[in-house]
Short mmCIF file of C-alpha atoms and ligand atoms in Angstrom, two decimals:
data_model
loop_
_atom_site.label_atom_id
_atom_site.label_comp_id
_atom_site.label_asym_id
_atom_site.label_seq_id
_atom_site.Cartn_x
_atom_site.Cartn_y
_atom_site.Cartn_z
CA MET N 1062 8.81 0.55 61.59
CA ALA N 1063 8.50 -1.29 65.13
CA GLU N 1064 10.80 -4.29 65.64
CA TYR N 1065 9.00 -7.74 66.43
CA GLY N 1066 10.31 -11.28 67.86
CA MET N 1067 8.63 -13.57 65.98
CA ILE N 1068 6.88 -11.00 62.73
CA LEU N 1069 8.28 -9.51 60.07
CA VAL N 1070 6.34 -7.20 58.50
CA GLU N 1071 6.94 -5.20 55.59
CA THR N 1072 5.16 -2.67 53.32
CA GLN N 1073 5.57 -3.53 49.17
CA GLY N 1074 3.50 -0.24 47.49
CA ARG N 1075 0.42 0.68 49.10
CA VAL N 1076 0.56 -3.39 50.70
CA GLY N 1077 1.37 -3.88 54.60
CA VAL N 1078 2.64 -7.59 54.20
CA ILE N 1079 2.91 -9.62 57.82
CA ARG N 1080 4.99 -12.41 57.40
CA LEU N 1081 4.23 -15.27 60.44
CA ASN N 1082 8.25 -16.04 61.59
CA ARG N 1083 8.72 -19.08 63.99
CA PRO N 1084 10.03 -21.50 61.53
CA GLN N 1085 11.15 -24.04 64.43
CA ALA N 1086 7.77 -24.41 65.44
CA LEU N 1087 5.95 -24.06 62.47
CA ASN N 1088 4.38 -21.02 62.88
CA ALA N 1089 2.78 -22.45 66.06
CA LEU N 1090 0.79 -19.11 66.91
CA CYS N 1091 1.81 -18.83 70.99
CA ASP N 1092 1.25 -15.81 73.12
CA ARG N 1093 3.82 -13.73 72.08
CA LEU N 1094 3.27 -14.30 68.63
CA MET N 1095 -0.04 -13.13 68.80
CA ASP N 1096 0.29 -9.85 70.69
CA GLU N 1097 2.66 -8.82 67.99
CA LEU N 1098 0.67 -9.96 65.85
CA GLY N 1099 -2.40 -8.32 66.80
CA GLN N 1100 -0.01 -5.34 67.65
CA ALA N 1101 1.45 -5.16 63.25
CA LEU N 1102 -2.22 -5.55 61.94
CA LEU N 1103 -3.80 -2.20 64.46
CA ALA N 1104 -0.55 -0.19 63.11
CA PHE N 1105 -0.80 -0.38 59.39
CA ASP N 1106 -4.65 -0.17 59.88
CA ALA N 1107 -3.78 3.22 60.76
CA ASP N 1108 -1.10 3.40 58.85
CA ASP N 1109 -2.95 5.69 55.49
CA ALA N 1110 -0.69 4.30 53.40
CA VAL N 1111 -1.90 1.33 53.59
CA GLY N 1112 -4.40 0.36 51.41
CA ALA N 1113 -4.51 -2.94 52.27
CA ILE N 1114 -2.82 -5.70 54.57
CA VAL N 1115 -0.87 -10.06 53.26
CA LEU N 1116 -0.87 -12.39 56.01
CA THR N 1117 1.03 -15.23 55.56
CA GLY N 1118 3.92 -17.90 56.88
CA SER N 1119 6.62 -19.70 55.32
CA GLU N 1120 5.98 -21.78 52.65
CA LYS N 1121 6.45 -25.44 54.91
CA ALA N 1122 3.78 -23.21 57.47
CA PHE N 1123 1.80 -20.67 57.31
CA ALA N 1124 0.91 -21.74 61.29
CA ALA N 1125 0.31 -26.12 63.24
CA GLY N 1126 -1.97 -23.91 65.21
CA ALA N 1127 -2.25 -22.45 68.37
CA ASP N 1128 1.45 -23.72 70.43
CA ILE N 1129 0.12 -27.19 71.83
CA LYS N 1130 3.67 -27.19 74.64
CA GLU N 1131 1.75 -23.53 76.03
CA MET N 1132 -1.44 -24.80 75.91
CA ARG N 1133 -1.13 -27.70 77.91
CA ASP N 1134 -0.14 -26.58 81.63
CA ARG N 1135 -3.43 -24.46 81.10
CA THR N 1136 -6.02 -23.81 83.83
CA TYR N 1137 -9.68 -23.25 83.12
CA PRO N 1138 -9.99 -20.26 85.63
CA ALA N 1139 -7.20 -18.76 84.33
CA VAL N 1140 -7.69 -18.85 80.56
CA TYR N 1141 -11.44 -17.66 81.65
CA ARG N 1142 -11.00 -14.81 83.38
CA ASP N 1143 -7.56 -13.48 81.26
CA ASP N 1144 -10.09 -13.88 78.34
CA TRP N 1145 -7.62 -15.44 76.00
CA ILE N 1146 -8.61 -16.36 72.99
CA GLY N 1147 -11.06 -13.29 72.69
CA GLU N 1148 -8.15 -10.84 74.00
CA LYS N 1149 -5.32 -12.38 71.78
CA TRP N 1150 -7.27 -13.77 68.55
CA GLU N 1151 -9.59 -11.74 67.66
CA THR N 1152 -8.21 -8.70 66.67
CA VAL N 1153 -7.63 -9.49 63.07
CA LEU N 1154 -11.66 -8.85 62.76
CA ARG N 1155 -10.37 -5.53 63.94
CA VAL N 1156 -8.57 -4.48 61.61
CA ARG N 1157 -11.16 -2.10 58.65
CA LYS N 1158 -8.69 -2.83 55.89
CA PRO N 1159 -9.05 -6.02 53.41
CA VAL N 1160 -7.36 -8.82 54.61
CA ILE N 1161 -5.70 -10.77 52.48
CA ALA N 1162 -4.56 -15.01 53.88
CA ALA N 1163 -1.61 -16.22 51.83
CA VAL N 1164 -1.22 -19.51 52.72
CA ALA N 1165 1.55 -21.92 52.48
CA GLY N 1166 2.07 -25.47 53.88
CA PHE N 1167 0.22 -26.07 56.62
CA ALA N 1168 -2.59 -23.70 57.79
CA LEU N 1169 -4.23 -25.80 61.18
CA GLY N 1170 -5.99 -26.09 63.63
CA GLY N 1171 -6.03 -21.56 65.06
CA GLY N 1172 -3.47 -21.41 61.99
CA CYS N 1173 -7.22 -22.36 60.29
CA GLU N 1174 -8.86 -20.53 61.62
CA LEU N 1175 -6.72 -17.22 61.76
CA ALA N 1176 -6.90 -17.52 58.19
CA MET N 1177 -10.11 -18.19 58.06
CA MET N 1178 -10.94 -14.52 59.91
CA CYS N 1179 -8.66 -13.36 57.61
CA ASP N 1180 -11.46 -11.47 54.16
CA ILE N 1181 -10.11 -13.42 51.62
CA ILE N 1182 -8.00 -16.62 51.48
CA LEU N 1183 -5.20 -17.45 48.63
CA ALA N 1184 -4.21 -20.57 47.82
CA ALA N 1185 -0.36 -22.00 47.32
CA GLU N 1186 -0.66 -25.27 46.00
CA ASN N 1187 0.71 -27.49 48.59
CA ALA N 1188 -1.48 -25.66 51.57
CA LYS N 1189 -3.09 -28.01 53.64
CA PHE N 1190 -5.89 -26.86 55.72
CA GLY N 1191 -7.14 -28.95 58.23
CA GLN N 1192 -8.99 -28.48 62.37
CA PRO N 1193 -7.00 -31.43 64.23
CA GLU N 1194 -8.01 -30.79 67.44
CA ILE N 1195 -9.96 -33.53 67.93
CA ASN N 1196 -6.59 -35.63 68.51
CA LEU N 1197 -5.48 -33.92 70.79
CA GLY N 1198 -8.51 -34.39 73.27
CA VAL N 1199 -10.07 -30.48 72.16
CA ILE N 1200 -12.11 -28.49 70.15
CA PRO N 1201 -11.37 -25.40 67.99
CA GLY N 1202 -11.72 -22.85 69.51
CA ALA N 1203 -11.51 -20.04 67.16
CA GLY N 1204 -14.56 -20.16 65.56
CA GLY N 1205 -13.46 -22.82 63.36
CA THR N 1206 -16.96 -25.09 63.78
CA GLN N 1207 -18.95 -21.93 62.57
CA ARG N 1208 -15.94 -19.83 60.13
CA LEU N 1209 -15.44 -24.22 58.45
CA THR N 1210 -18.81 -25.14 58.67
CA ARG N 1211 -20.18 -21.97 57.07
CA ALA N 1212 -17.81 -21.75 54.32
CA VAL N 1213 -17.52 -25.65 52.89
CA GLY N 1214 -21.45 -27.00 54.37
CA LYS N 1215 -22.04 -29.34 57.04
CA SER N 1216 -21.00 -32.49 55.98
CA LYS N 1217 -16.94 -31.49 55.21
CA ALA N 1218 -16.80 -29.27 57.87
CA MET N 1219 -17.67 -32.62 60.26
CA GLU N 1220 -15.95 -34.87 58.62
CA MET N 1221 -12.69 -32.62 58.90
CA ILE N 1222 -13.21 -31.62 62.58
CA LEU N 1223 -14.40 -34.90 63.61
CA THR N 1224 -11.20 -36.73 62.22
CA GLY N 1225 -9.01 -33.76 61.85
CA ARG N 1226 -8.53 -35.01 58.49
CA MET N 1227 -6.73 -31.91 56.81
CA MET N 1228 -7.70 -30.99 52.94
CA ASP N 1229 -5.66 -30.02 50.36
CA ALA N 1230 -5.19 -26.76 48.03
CA ALA N 1231 -7.78 -28.23 45.21
CA GLU N 1232 -9.93 -29.52 47.57
CA ALA N 1233 -10.93 -26.12 49.60
CA GLU N 1234 -10.94 -24.21 46.01
CA ARG N 1235 -13.23 -26.59 44.95
CA SER N 1236 -15.00 -26.22 48.76
CA ASN N 1237 -15.53 -22.48 48.65
CA LEU N 1238 -12.99 -21.98 51.04
CA VAL N 1239 -9.98 -19.90 48.91
CA ALA N 1240 -10.75 -17.60 46.87
CA ARG N 1241 -7.83 -18.73 44.31
CA VAL N 1242 -5.15 -21.50 43.75
CA VAL N 1243 -1.45 -20.82 43.08
CA PRO N 1244 1.59 -21.49 42.09
CA THR N 1245 3.27 -22.03 45.46
CA GLY N 1246 7.15 -19.50 44.46
CA GLN N 1247 4.34 -17.00 43.27
CA LEU N 1248 1.72 -17.03 46.55
CA LEU N 1249 3.14 -13.47 48.14
CA ASP N 1250 3.71 -11.93 45.00
CA GLU N 1251 -0.18 -12.62 43.53
CA ALA N 1252 -0.98 -11.27 47.06
CA VAL N 1253 0.71 -8.64 46.55
CA LYS N 1254 -0.42 -7.81 42.96
CA LEU N 1255 -4.43 -8.50 45.07
CA GLY N 1256 -3.52 -6.41 47.72
CA GLU N 1257 -2.66 -3.94 44.94
CA ARG N 1258 -5.25 -4.02 42.86
CA ILE N 1259 -7.73 -3.56 46.14
CA ALA N 1260 -5.59 -0.69 47.68
CA SER N 1261 -5.64 1.40 44.77
CA LEU N 1262 -9.74 1.76 45.02
CA SER N 1263 -11.38 4.73 46.74
CA ALA N 1264 -10.87 3.55 50.93
CA PRO N 1265 -14.27 4.69 52.09
CA SER N 1266 -15.93 1.98 49.34
CA VAL N 1267 -13.20 -0.39 50.02
CA ALA N 1268 -13.81 -0.32 53.90
CA MET N 1269 -17.90 -0.21 53.88
CA ALA N 1270 -17.11 -3.23 50.86
CA LYS N 1271 -15.65 -5.33 53.42
CA GLU N 1272 -18.15 -4.58 56.64
CA ALA N 1273 -21.22 -5.37 53.51
CA VAL N 1274 -19.38 -9.14 52.88
CA ASN N 1275 -19.29 -9.72 56.74
CA VAL N 1276 -22.84 -9.32 57.47
CA ALA N 1277 -23.42 -11.46 55.81
CA HIS N 1278 -22.67 -14.17 58.00
CA GLU N 1279 -24.43 -12.40 61.23
CA THR N 1280 -27.43 -11.41 60.04
CA THR N 1281 -30.35 -11.96 57.89
CA LEU N 1282 -31.09 -11.29 53.87
CA ARG N 1283 -33.70 -8.76 54.20
CA GLU N 1284 -31.45 -6.62 56.75
CA GLY N 1285 -28.54 -7.49 55.29
CA VAL N 1286 -30.02 -6.04 52.05
CA ARG N 1287 -31.09 -3.04 54.18
CA PHE N 1288 -27.01 -2.67 55.74
CA GLU N 1289 -26.01 -2.67 52.12
CA ARG N 1290 -28.63 -0.45 51.11
CA ARG N 1291 -27.19 2.09 53.56
CA LEU N 1292 -23.56 2.17 52.83
CA PHE N 1293 -24.72 2.03 49.44
CA LEU N 1294 -26.73 5.42 49.83
CA SER N 1295 -23.99 7.07 52.33
CA LEU N 1296 -20.60 6.46 49.64
CA PHE N 1297 -23.31 9.43 47.62
CA ALA N 1298 -21.92 11.74 49.88
CA THR N 1299 -18.25 11.16 49.36
CA GLU N 1300 -16.17 12.67 46.41
CA ASP N 1301 -14.93 9.28 45.55
CA GLN N 1302 -18.08 8.43 44.11
CA LYS N 1303 -18.35 11.66 42.26
CA GLU N 1304 -14.60 11.45 40.62
CA GLY N 1305 -15.56 7.99 39.26
CA MET N 1306 -18.57 7.68 37.69
CA ALA N 1307 -16.74 11.03 36.57
CA ALA N 1308 -14.32 9.00 35.73
CA PHE N 1309 -15.95 5.86 33.72
CA VAL N 1310 -18.08 9.40 31.46
CA GLU N 1311 -14.58 11.36 30.30
CA LYS N 1312 -13.41 8.04 29.42
CA ARG N 1313 -10.43 8.04 31.63
CA LYS N 1314 -9.03 6.42 35.09
CA PRO N 1315 -10.45 7.47 38.52
CA ASN N 1316 -7.74 9.39 40.59
CA PHE N 1317 -9.46 8.57 43.84
CA ARG N 1318 -8.13 10.73 47.16
CA ASN N 1319 -10.10 9.10 50.12
CA ALA N 1320 -12.87 11.09 50.57
N1 CO8 D 2432 2.22 -26.09 68.58
C1 CO8 D 2432 3.50 -25.94 69.24
N2 CO8 D 2432 4.58 -26.78 68.28
C2 CO8 D 2432 4.08 -27.38 66.98
C3 CO8 D 2432 3.55 -27.28 66.72
C4 CO8 D 2432 2.23 -26.60 67.10
N3 CO8 D 2432 0.02 -26.64 66.87
N4 CO8 D 2432 2.86 -27.81 65.32
C5 CO8 D 2432 4.53 -28.41 65.10
N5 CO8 D 2432 5.30 -27.81 66.31
C6 CO8 D 2432 6.51 -28.71 66.23
C7 CO8 D 2432 7.38 -29.22 66.87
O1 CO8 D 2432 6.16 -29.40 67.88
C8 CO8 D 2432 8.33 -29.60 66.56
O2 CO8 D 2432 8.98 -28.68 67.27
P1 CO8 D 2432 10.35 -29.86 68.11
O3 CO8 D 2432 11.03 -29.80 67.13
O4 CO8 D 2432 10.70 -29.33 69.14
O5 CO8 D 2432 9.85 -30.97 68.75
C9 CO8 D 2432 8.11 -29.02 65.16
O6 CO8 D 2432 7.45 -28.15 65.75
C10 CO8 D 2432 8.53 -29.06 63.79
O7 CO8 D 2432 7.50 -30.23 63.70
P2 CO8 D 2432 6.93 -31.18 63.11
O8 CO8 D 2432 8.48 -31.83 63.25
O9 CO8 D 2432 6.00 -32.13 63.82
O10 CO8 D 2432 6.70 -31.59 62.26
P3 CO8 D 2432 6.51 -32.41 61.07
O11 CO8 D 2432 7.04 -32.05 59.59
O12 CO8 D 2432 6.86 -33.76 60.79
O13 CO8 D 2432 4.31 -32.59 61.12
C11 CO8 D 2432 2.08 -31.03 61.20
C12 CO8 D 2432 3.77 -31.38 60.72
C13 CO8 D 2432 2.30 -32.34 60.50
C14 CO8 D 2432 2.22 -29.85 60.95
C15 CO8 D 2432 2.48 -31.39 62.79
O14 CO8 D 2432 3.43 -30.92 63.18
C16 CO8 D 2432 0.88 -31.51 63.95
O15 CO8 D 2432 0.35 -32.03 63.67
N6 CO8 D 2432 1.22 -30.37 64.53
C17 CO8 D 2432 0.39 -30.39 65.09
C18 CO8 D 2432 -0.81 -30.14 64.08
C19 CO8 D 2432 -1.91 -29.78 65.54
O16 CO8 D 2432 -2.10 -30.47 66.25
N7 CO8 D 2432 -2.76 -28.62 65.30
C20 CO8 D 2432 -3.64 -28.04 66.21
C21 CO8 D 2432 -3.01 -26.87 67.79
S1 CO8 D 2432 -4.38 -27.28 69.33
C22 CO8 D 2432 -4.72 -25.58 68.25
O17 CO8 D 2432 -4.99 -25.17 67.12
C23 CO8 D 2432 -7.34 -25.21 69.12
C24 CO8 D 2432 -6.73 -22.92 68.77
C25 CO8 D 2432 -7.97 -23.89 69.27
C26 CO8 D 2432 -7.98 -21.64 69.00
C27 CO8 D 2432 -6.71 -20.75 69.79
C28 CO8 D 2432 -6.43 -20.52 71.10
C29 CO8 D 2432 -5.11 -20.22 71.94
#
């Protein structure tokens, strides 16, 4: 497995685990970290032995945002020319396998945006989510105004983005920002367990289910349902559909071959 300087990467069973590991800066998302994260995500996505990916940080911080020290002197012509955000920040959106964000501690600014780009957020009891960019004289830049609003609704998103207020884990669960809250010490185990469950299922149907849910954010209901139907019907071309339904009828566990 590749060696990285700012992340730790391992597999636990069929789950690829990426841990952001820049403790002295609360996992602030500098360019190098984002490059490494992108490489690790694409490597797991290409690895047939991996069925789901968990992205996590430390107990104190998932990530306290983009690196303010690195960002402060950037100029508009340079960030525009380099397609800074698109290039470095959106790799996670290209991953076809499910990505679970396991969030403990701070998920602020770009950290909250990164978690929201993942497919499922599991929160530890000590998690804190926020978009504090307004305190720095800017606004969210990696999708925060859009994804937070879709997740929690306009009023709460406005309040958080206009004031920088943080939301704790209980509020995040109530507001549908996260799937579930778990005890802080059990976060990684719970995330890996969830990843294992997903990885045990048929990979083509998992990938298509993810794609179909994501389309709900991008299109009308009518088009979305049409898209879902096309994917649903296409799964009848897989061996796993025959196996899954035969196993049900024969009252046994399916043996999916991802084919
Ligand atoms: N960038 C750089 N360094 C950071 C960051 C950050 N975002 N957050 C924390 N650090 C550093 C601190 O500077 C400090 O380093 P040092 O010891 O060298 O001074 C170290 O981490 C520990 O931090 P604190 O001493 O501040 O720890 P506290 O426990 O007292 O406070 C907080 C924790 C509340 C999380 C506090 O650190 C904080 O407010 N951090 C900044 C949060 C923030 O504003 N995030 C938004 C950043 S802007 C952004 O994300 C825009 C994204 C746009 C899209 C992406 C484009 C690339």
